[in-house]
Amino acid sequence: MTSFRAEMHNLFLAAIPADQLNNRNINITFQHYGWDGKGGRSMQDVGEEYFLTRERVRQVATKCSRQMAEQADKHLSTLPGMLSIINQMAPAKAERIEAHLRAHGLGDDALEGVLNAAKQFNRVGKHLRVATEFNQRFVILPDMEGSAAKVLAKARKLTSNVGMTAVRDLLPYVPGIPERQALDYIRDVIAIREDAVWLDEGKNWVWFSETPRNRLITCLHRMLSTFSSVTLEGIRQGANRYYRKGAKTPAELLAPPAVIKSFLLSWGQATCSDAGIVRKSPNFNPSKEVLDFERLIVDYIISRPGKVAREKELENMLVPEAEDKTPHPKKRNFSNALNYSPLISKGRNRGEYIANGAI
């Protein structure tokens, strides 16, 4: 099969009048539009090489491309197939599309040249372009400028708040794109970060290991600093109680147990058995954030029959009213610990509390 680059060269020879056929014209046109397979160059760069002004480069390249457009249908047999694949995959990382084209025997040309041909010759895909974000090339639609930055910012925020990110939660930041293509694009964008760790084979869940703040890890520190072991479900329940504190729209940890287990293994400070029992590993770093009232409440609950205590019982024991009915000065601290601590959860009956996830 003739390559796209070879077909473009043959098209140039067939379309350009004999008196205009020279190496300078073909080099200027091909280097500017990227038809030499190297991704294209600005008019300024090309002009400096050939000692021409930007305007003269534009005139030469535009005239040649218009002449080539008249005979493009006769000579470009590979272009429709290439554009079909690009349209099916875009938006996407340019390298991924280029690898796919190579795998189908459609050449190793940079996509800039292919998309410039679509634009100059009015083909399907003329609306696509290659944009560079975070030093990575992406094939995007016209209204997607800056979308990679938005996706990464939201993913970073979710990781900070919930501990990990579901790729599907980022779909609103890639609107108007078929779901499969949008999900693949989001995965391409996430892969920009070197600290991205995928938590499942399907690449549906990810966390960033170098995110400065991760509330799931904070929650785990508090739970494993208090209990010798906890359950995976207890971690989920504790995390979701913890996130609700002060949140207008509470974030929730909705990842399945297998994903949470994968997160723990990646984190490296805890182990998880096949039965879903989580224990601290030798390199576990104890938390200093466990509040006194959290420990007092947990210790009291564990000491009770059935390891269950009622709210009123806890209140009378830990923050009793004064004889003059004045509220205990630590009543607010007690209420916050009871309602938001990841170490505590509600029991089966109303008003009952248990030590969350403790084995």
Short mmCIF file of N, CA, C and O in Angstrom, two decimals, residues 213-316:
data_model
loop_
_atom_site.label_atom_id
_atom_site.label_comp_id
_atom_site.label_asym_id
_atom_site.label_seq_id
_atom_site.Cartn_x
_atom_site.Cartn_y
_atom_site.Cartn_z
N ARG A 213 -3.16 16.22 49.58
CA ARG A 213 -4.16 15.88 50.59
C ARG A 213 -5.08 14.80 50.05
O ARG A 213 -5.58 14.90 48.94
N ASN A 214 -5.26 13.75 50.83
CA ASN A 214 -6.14 12.66 50.44
C ASN A 214 -6.95 12.27 51.67
O ASN A 214 -6.42 11.69 52.62
N ARG A 215 -8.23 12.61 51.66
CA ARG A 215 -9.04 12.42 52.87
C ARG A 215 -9.29 10.96 53.19
O ARG A 215 -9.53 10.60 54.34
N LEU A 216 -9.23 10.10 52.18
CA LEU A 216 -9.37 8.67 52.46
C LEU A 216 -8.17 8.18 53.27
O LEU A 216 -8.32 7.41 54.23
N ILE A 217 -6.99 8.62 52.91
CA ILE A 217 -5.79 8.23 53.65
C ILE A 217 -5.85 8.79 55.07
O ILE A 217 -5.48 8.11 56.04
N THR A 218 -6.32 10.03 55.21
CA THR A 218 -6.48 10.60 56.55
C THR A 218 -7.43 9.75 57.39
O THR A 218 -7.17 9.46 58.56
N CYS A 219 -8.52 9.33 56.77
CA CYS A 219 -9.50 8.48 57.45
C CYS A 219 -8.87 7.14 57.85
O CYS A 219 -9.05 6.66 58.97
N LEU A 220 -8.11 6.54 56.93
CA LEU A 220 -7.46 5.27 57.22
C LEU A 220 -6.46 5.40 58.37
O LEU A 220 -6.36 4.52 59.23
N HIS A 221 -5.72 6.49 58.38
CA HIS A 221 -4.77 6.72 59.47
C HIS A 221 -5.50 6.74 60.81
O HIS A 221 -5.04 6.13 61.79
N ARG A 222 -6.63 7.41 60.85
CA ARG A 222 -7.36 7.53 62.11
C ARG A 222 -7.94 6.19 62.55
O ARG A 222 -7.91 5.83 63.73
N MET A 223 -8.45 5.42 61.59
CA MET A 223 -9.06 4.14 61.94
C MET A 223 -8.00 3.12 62.37
O MET A 223 -8.16 2.44 63.39
N LEU A 224 -6.91 3.02 61.61
CA LEU A 224 -5.89 2.02 61.93
C LEU A 224 -5.01 2.43 63.11
O LEU A 224 -4.30 1.60 63.67
N SER A 225 -5.05 3.72 63.46
CA SER A 225 -4.34 4.15 64.67
C SER A 225 -5.13 3.80 65.92
O SER A 225 -4.59 3.79 67.03
N THR A 226 -6.42 3.51 65.73
CA THR A 226 -7.29 3.20 66.86
C THR A 226 -7.57 1.70 66.98
O THR A 226 -7.56 1.14 68.07
N PHE A 227 -7.83 1.06 65.83
CA PHE A 227 -8.17 -0.37 65.83
C PHE A 227 -7.01 -1.18 65.25
O PHE A 227 -6.30 -0.72 64.35
N SER A 228 -6.86 -2.39 65.74
CA SER A 228 -5.81 -3.26 65.20
C SER A 228 -6.17 -3.75 63.81
O SER A 228 -5.28 -4.04 62.99
N SER A 229 -7.46 -3.85 63.52
CA SER A 229 -7.91 -4.26 62.19
C SER A 229 -9.32 -3.74 61.96
O SER A 229 -10.08 -3.54 62.91
N VAL A 230 -9.65 -3.51 60.70
CA VAL A 230 -10.98 -3.02 60.34
C VAL A 230 -11.42 -3.74 59.06
O VAL A 230 -10.62 -4.37 58.37
N THR A 231 -12.70 -3.63 58.75
CA THR A 231 -13.22 -4.25 57.54
C THR A 231 -13.24 -3.24 56.39
O THR A 231 -13.26 -2.02 56.61
N LEU A 232 -13.23 -3.77 55.17
CA LEU A 232 -13.34 -2.89 54.00
C LEU A 232 -14.63 -2.08 54.03
O LEU A 232 -14.63 -0.88 53.74
N GLU A 233 -15.72 -2.72 54.40
CA GLU A 233 -16.99 -2.01 54.47
C GLU A 233 -16.95 -0.95 55.55
O GLU A 233 -17.53 0.13 55.41
N GLY A 234 -16.26 -1.24 56.65
CA GLY A 234 -16.12 -0.24 57.70
C GLY A 234 -15.35 0.98 57.22
O GLY A 234 -15.67 2.11 57.58
N ILE A 235 -14.35 0.75 56.38
CA ILE A 235 -13.59 1.87 55.81
C ILE A 235 -14.50 2.73 54.95
O ILE A 235 -14.49 3.96 55.03
N ARG A 236 -15.32 2.09 54.13
CA ARG A 236 -16.23 2.84 53.27
C ARG A 236 -17.22 3.66 54.12
O ARG A 236 -17.44 4.85 53.87
N GLN A 237 -17.81 3.02 55.13
CA GLN A 237 -18.78 3.73 55.97
C GLN A 237 -18.11 4.87 56.73
O GLN A 237 -18.66 5.98 56.81
N GLY A 238 -16.93 4.60 57.27
CA GLY A 238 -16.23 5.64 58.01
C GLY A 238 -15.85 6.81 57.13
O GLY A 238 -15.98 7.97 57.52
N ALA A 239 -15.39 6.50 55.92
CA ALA A 239 -15.01 7.56 54.99
C ALA A 239 -16.21 8.42 54.62
O ALA A 239 -16.12 9.65 54.59
N ASN A 240 -17.33 7.79 54.37
CA ASN A 240 -18.51 8.56 53.96
C ASN A 240 -19.07 9.41 55.09
O ASN A 240 -19.60 10.50 54.86
N ARG A 241 -18.93 8.97 56.34
CA ARG A 241 -19.33 9.82 57.46
C ARG A 241 -18.39 11.02 57.56
O ARG A 241 -18.80 12.15 57.77
N TYR A 242 -17.13 10.75 57.38
CA TYR A 242 -16.10 11.78 57.52
C TYR A 242 -16.28 12.87 56.46
O TYR A 242 -16.14 14.05 56.73
N TYR A 243 -16.63 12.48 55.24
CA TYR A 243 -16.74 13.45 54.16
C TYR A 243 -17.94 14.37 54.32
O TYR A 243 -17.97 15.45 53.77
N ARG A 244 -18.95 13.92 55.03
CA ARG A 244 -20.16 14.72 55.13
C ARG A 244 -19.99 15.96 55.99
O ARG A 244 -20.77 16.89 55.93
N LYS A 245 -18.96 15.98 56.80
CA LYS A 245 -18.79 17.10 57.71
C LYS A 245 -18.58 18.40 56.94
O LYS A 245 -17.60 18.57 56.23
N GLY A 246 -19.52 19.32 57.09
CA GLY A 246 -19.40 20.63 56.49
C GLY A 246 -19.57 20.68 54.99
O GLY A 246 -19.33 21.71 54.37
N ALA A 247 -19.98 19.59 54.36
CA ALA A 247 -20.10 19.57 52.91
C ALA A 247 -21.52 19.93 52.48
O ALA A 247 -22.49 19.40 53.00
N LYS A 248 -21.64 20.86 51.53
CA LYS A 248 -22.96 21.21 51.00
C LYS A 248 -23.51 20.05 50.17
O LYS A 248 -24.67 19.70 50.27
N THR A 249 -22.67 19.49 49.32
CA THR A 249 -23.04 18.30 48.56
C THR A 249 -22.07 17.20 48.95
O THR A 249 -20.95 17.15 48.46
N PRO A 250 -22.47 16.34 49.88
CA PRO A 250 -21.52 15.36 50.41
C PRO A 250 -20.92 14.47 49.33
O PRO A 250 -21.62 13.96 48.46
N ALA A 251 -19.61 14.34 49.38
CA ALA A 251 -18.93 13.39 48.49
C ALA A 251 -19.04 12.01 49.11
O ALA A 251 -19.08 11.87 50.33
N GLU A 252 -19.10 11.01 48.27
CA GLU A 252 -19.22 9.65 48.78
C GLU A 252 -18.20 8.74 48.12
O GLU A 252 -17.89 8.88 46.93
N LEU A 253 -17.68 7.84 48.91
CA LEU A 253 -16.79 6.81 48.39
C LEU A 253 -17.66 5.65 47.92
O LEU A 253 -18.24 4.93 48.73
N LEU A 254 -17.78 5.50 46.60
CA LEU A 254 -18.68 4.51 46.02
C LEU A 254 -17.94 3.36 45.36
O LEU A 254 -18.56 2.50 44.74
N ALA A 255 -16.63 3.34 45.47
CA ALA A 255 -15.84 2.31 44.80
C ALA A 255 -16.17 0.93 45.36
O ALA A 255 -16.41 0.77 46.56
N PRO A 256 -16.18 -0.10 44.51
CA PRO A 256 -16.42 -1.46 44.99
C PRO A 256 -15.27 -1.95 45.86
O PRO A 256 -14.16 -1.40 45.80
N PRO A 257 -15.50 -2.97 46.68
CA PRO A 257 -14.46 -3.47 47.59
C PRO A 257 -13.14 -3.80 46.91
O PRO A 257 -12.07 -3.52 47.45
N ALA A 258 -13.21 -4.39 45.71
CA ALA A 258 -11.97 -4.77 45.02
C ALA A 258 -11.11 -3.55 44.70
O ALA A 258 -9.88 -3.61 44.74
N VAL A 259 -11.77 -2.43 44.39
CA VAL A 259 -11.03 -1.21 44.07
C VAL A 259 -10.42 -0.61 45.34
O VAL A 259 -9.27 -0.15 45.33
N ILE A 260 -11.17 -0.63 46.43
CA ILE A 260 -10.63 -0.13 47.70
C ILE A 260 -9.44 -0.98 48.13
O ILE A 260 -8.41 -0.47 48.60
N LYS A 261 -9.55 -2.29 47.94
CA LYS A 261 -8.44 -3.18 48.27
C LYS A 261 -7.21 -2.86 47.42
O LYS A 261 -6.08 -2.81 47.93
N SER A 262 -7.43 -2.62 46.14
CA SER A 262 -6.32 -2.26 45.26
C SER A 262 -5.68 -0.94 45.70
O SER A 262 -4.46 -0.78 45.66
N PHE A 263 -6.52 -0.01 46.15
CA PHE A 263 -6.00 1.26 46.66
C PHE A 263 -5.11 1.03 47.87
O PHE A 263 -4.02 1.61 47.99
N LEU A 264 -5.55 0.18 48.79
CA LEU A 264 -4.77 -0.10 49.99
C LEU A 264 -3.41 -0.70 49.65
O LEU A 264 -2.39 -0.33 50.24
N LEU A 265 -3.40 -1.61 48.70
CA LEU A 265 -2.14 -2.24 48.30
C LEU A 265 -1.21 -1.21 47.67
O LEU A 265 0.01 -1.24 47.88
N SER A 266 -1.77 -0.30 46.89
CA SER A 266 -0.95 0.75 46.27
C SER A 266 -0.44 1.73 47.31
O SER A 266 0.70 2.19 47.23
N TRP A 267 -1.27 2.04 48.28
CA TRP A 267 -0.88 2.97 49.36
C TRP A 267 0.31 2.42 50.13
O TRP A 267 1.24 3.15 50.47
N GLY A 268 0.29 1.14 50.42
CA GLY A 268 1.46 0.48 51.00
C GLY A 268 1.56 0.48 52.51
O GLY A 268 2.49 -0.10 53.06
N GLN A 269 0.61 1.14 53.21
CA GLN A 269 0.70 1.17 54.67
C GLN A 269 -0.32 0.26 55.34
O GLN A 269 -0.50 0.30 56.56
N ALA A 270 -0.98 -0.57 54.55
CA ALA A 270 -1.96 -1.50 55.11
C ALA A 270 -2.03 -2.73 54.22
O ALA A 270 -1.69 -2.68 53.03
N THR A 271 -2.45 -3.84 54.80
CA THR A 271 -2.67 -5.07 54.05
C THR A 271 -4.14 -5.43 54.12
O THR A 271 -4.85 -5.01 55.04
N CYS A 272 -4.59 -6.19 53.15
CA CYS A 272 -6.01 -6.58 53.12
C CYS A 272 -6.10 -8.06 52.76
O CYS A 272 -5.56 -8.50 51.74
N SER A 273 -6.77 -8.82 53.60
CA SER A 273 -6.91 -10.26 53.36
C SER A 273 -8.02 -10.51 52.34
O SER A 273 -8.79 -9.62 51.99
N ASP A 274 -8.10 -11.76 51.88
CA ASP A 274 -9.16 -12.12 50.94
C ASP A 274 -10.54 -11.95 51.56
O ASP A 274 -11.53 -11.76 50.86
N ALA A 275 -10.60 -12.02 52.88
CA ALA A 275 -11.88 -11.86 53.59
C ALA A 275 -12.24 -10.39 53.80
O ALA A 275 -13.28 -10.09 54.39
N GLY A 276 -11.38 -9.48 53.34
CA GLY A 276 -11.68 -8.06 53.48
C GLY A 276 -11.30 -7.47 54.82
O GLY A 276 -11.85 -6.45 55.23
N ILE A 277 -10.34 -8.10 55.51
CA ILE A 277 -9.87 -7.59 56.80
C ILE A 277 -8.61 -6.76 56.56
O ILE A 277 -7.63 -7.25 55.97
N VAL A 278 -8.63 -5.52 57.00
CA VAL A 278 -7.53 -4.59 56.76
C VAL A 278 -6.72 -4.43 58.04
O VAL A 278 -7.28 -4.16 59.11
N ARG A 279 -5.42 -4.59 57.91
CA ARG A 279 -4.51 -4.41 59.05
C ARG A 279 -3.36 -3.50 58.64
O ARG A 279 -2.98 -3.45 57.47
N LYS A 280 -2.82 -2.81 59.61
CA LYS A 280 -1.69 -1.93 59.32
C LYS A 280 -0.45 -2.75 58.98
O LYS A 280 -0.25 -3.84 59.52
N SER A 281 0.36 -2.24 58.08
CA SER A 281 1.60 -2.91 57.70
C SER A 281 2.73 -2.39 58.59
O SER A 281 2.56 -1.40 59.32
N PRO A 282 3.91 -3.02 58.56
CA PRO A 282 5.01 -2.59 59.44
C PRO A 282 5.42 -1.13 59.25
O PRO A 282 5.91 -0.50 60.19
N ASN A 283 5.22 -0.59 58.05
CA ASN A 283 5.63 0.80 57.81
C ASN A 283 4.48 1.79 58.01
O ASN A 283 4.54 2.93 57.55
N PHE A 284 3.44 1.36 58.72
CA PHE A 284 2.29 2.24 58.96
C PHE A 284 2.71 3.43 59.82
O PHE A 284 3.44 3.29 60.80
N ASN A 285 2.22 4.60 59.43
CA ASN A 285 2.54 5.84 60.15
C ASN A 285 1.33 6.27 60.96
O ASN A 285 0.34 6.76 60.41
N PRO A 286 1.35 6.09 62.29
CA PRO A 286 0.17 6.40 63.11
C PRO A 286 -0.26 7.86 62.99
O PRO A 286 0.56 8.76 62.79
N SER A 287 -1.57 8.07 63.11
CA SER A 287 -2.12 9.41 63.00
C SER A 287 -2.11 10.12 64.35
O SER A 287 -2.32 9.50 65.39
N LYS A 288 -1.86 11.41 64.30
CA LYS A 288 -1.93 12.23 65.51
C LYS A 288 -3.24 13.02 65.55
O LYS A 288 -3.42 13.88 66.41
N GLU A 289 -4.14 12.72 64.59
CA GLU A 289 -5.35 13.52 64.46
C GLU A 289 -6.56 12.91 65.17
O GLU A 289 -7.65 13.46 65.12
N VAL A 290 -6.39 11.74 65.79
CA VAL A 290 -7.51 11.13 66.50
C VAL A 290 -7.83 11.98 67.72
O VAL A 290 -6.98 12.21 68.59
N LEU A 291 -9.07 12.46 67.79
CA LEU A 291 -9.47 13.36 68.87
C LEU A 291 -9.73 12.59 70.16
O LEU A 291 -10.11 11.42 70.14
N ASP A 292 -9.55 13.30 71.27
CA ASP A 292 -9.76 12.65 72.57
C ASP A 292 -11.16 12.07 72.68
O ASP A 292 -11.34 10.95 73.17
N PHE A 293 -12.16 12.84 72.23
CA PHE A 293 -13.53 12.36 72.36
C PHE A 293 -13.78 11.14 71.49
O PHE A 293 -14.58 10.27 71.84
N GLU A 294 -13.10 11.07 70.35
CA GLU A 294 -13.25 9.87 69.52
C GLU A 294 -12.77 8.64 70.29
O GLU A 294 -13.45 7.61 70.31
N ARG A 295 -11.62 8.76 70.91
CA ARG A 295 -11.08 7.62 71.66
C ARG A 295 -11.97 7.28 72.86
O ARG A 295 -12.23 6.10 73.14
N LEU A 296 -12.45 8.30 73.54
CA LEU A 296 -13.30 8.06 74.70
C LEU A 296 -14.59 7.34 74.30
O LEU A 296 -15.02 6.39 74.96
N ILE A 297 -15.20 7.80 73.22
CA ILE A 297 -16.45 7.19 72.76
C ILE A 297 -16.20 5.74 72.34
O ILE A 297 -16.94 4.82 72.72
N VAL A 298 -15.15 5.53 71.53
CA VAL A 298 -14.85 4.18 71.05
C VAL A 298 -14.54 3.25 72.22
O VAL A 298 -15.04 2.11 72.28
N ASP A 299 -13.70 3.70 73.14
CA ASP A 299 -13.34 2.85 74.28
C ASP A 299 -14.57 2.48 75.10
O ASP A 299 -14.71 1.33 75.55
N TYR A 300 -15.48 3.43 75.27
CA TYR A 300 -16.68 3.14 76.05
C TYR A 300 -17.58 2.15 75.31
O TYR A 300 -18.11 1.20 75.92
N ILE A 301 -17.75 2.35 74.00
CA ILE A 301 -18.60 1.45 73.22
C ILE A 301 -18.05 0.02 73.29
O ILE A 301 -18.80 -0.94 73.51
N ILE A 302 -16.75 -0.13 73.11
CA ILE A 302 -16.15 -1.46 73.11
C ILE A 302 -16.28 -2.14 74.48
O ILE A 302 -16.37 -3.36 74.58
N SER A 303 -16.33 -1.33 75.53
CA SER A 303 -16.43 -1.90 76.88
C SER A 303 -17.84 -2.38 77.22
O SER A 303 -18.02 -3.13 78.19
N ARG A 304 -18.82 -1.97 76.43
CA ARG A 304 -20.21 -2.31 76.75
C ARG A 304 -20.58 -3.70 76.23
O ARG A 304 -19.98 -4.20 75.26
N PRO A 305 -21.57 -4.33 76.83
CA PRO A 305 -22.04 -5.63 76.34
C PRO A 305 -22.51 -5.52 74.88
O PRO A 305 -23.26 -4.62 74.53
N GLY A 306 -22.04 -6.42 74.06
CA GLY A 306 -22.40 -6.39 72.65
C GLY A 306 -21.70 -5.29 71.88
O GLY A 306 -21.96 -5.10 70.69
N LYS A 307 -20.84 -4.54 72.56
CA LYS A 307 -20.10 -3.42 71.94
C LYS A 307 -21.04 -2.43 71.26
O LYS A 307 -20.80 -1.96 70.15
N VAL A 308 -22.13 -2.13 71.98
CA VAL A 308 -23.12 -1.18 71.50
C VAL A 308 -23.45 -0.23 72.65
O VAL A 308 -23.57 -0.65 73.80
N ALA A 309 -23.58 1.06 72.33
CA ALA A 309 -23.96 2.04 73.35
C ALA A 309 -24.98 3.00 72.77
O ALA A 309 -24.93 3.34 71.59
N ARG A 310 -25.90 3.43 73.62
CA ARG A 310 -26.92 4.38 73.19
C ARG A 310 -26.39 5.80 73.35
O ARG A 310 -25.52 6.08 74.19
N GLU A 311 -26.92 6.70 72.53
CA GLU A 311 -26.44 8.08 72.52
C GLU A 311 -26.59 8.73 73.89
O GLU A 311 -25.68 9.40 74.38
N LYS A 312 -27.75 8.56 74.51
CA LYS A 312 -27.99 9.19 75.81
C LYS A 312 -27.04 8.64 76.86
O LYS A 312 -26.54 9.38 77.72
N GLU A 313 -26.77 7.37 76.77
CA GLU A 313 -25.83 6.73 77.69
C GLU A 313 -24.43 7.33 77.54
O GLU A 313 -23.76 7.65 78.53
N LEU A 314 -24.01 7.50 76.29
CA LEU A 314 -22.70 8.09 76.03
C LEU A 314 -22.65 9.54 76.52
O LEU A 314 -21.66 9.99 77.11
N GLU A 315 -23.73 10.25 76.28
CA GLU A 315 -23.77 11.66 76.68
C GLU A 315 -23.70 11.79 78.21
O GLU A 315 -22.95 12.63 78.73
N ASN A 316 -24.45 10.98 78.90
CA ASN A 316 -24.44 11.05 80.38
C ASN A 316 -23.08 10.67 80.95
O ASN A 316 -22.67 11.20 81.98
#
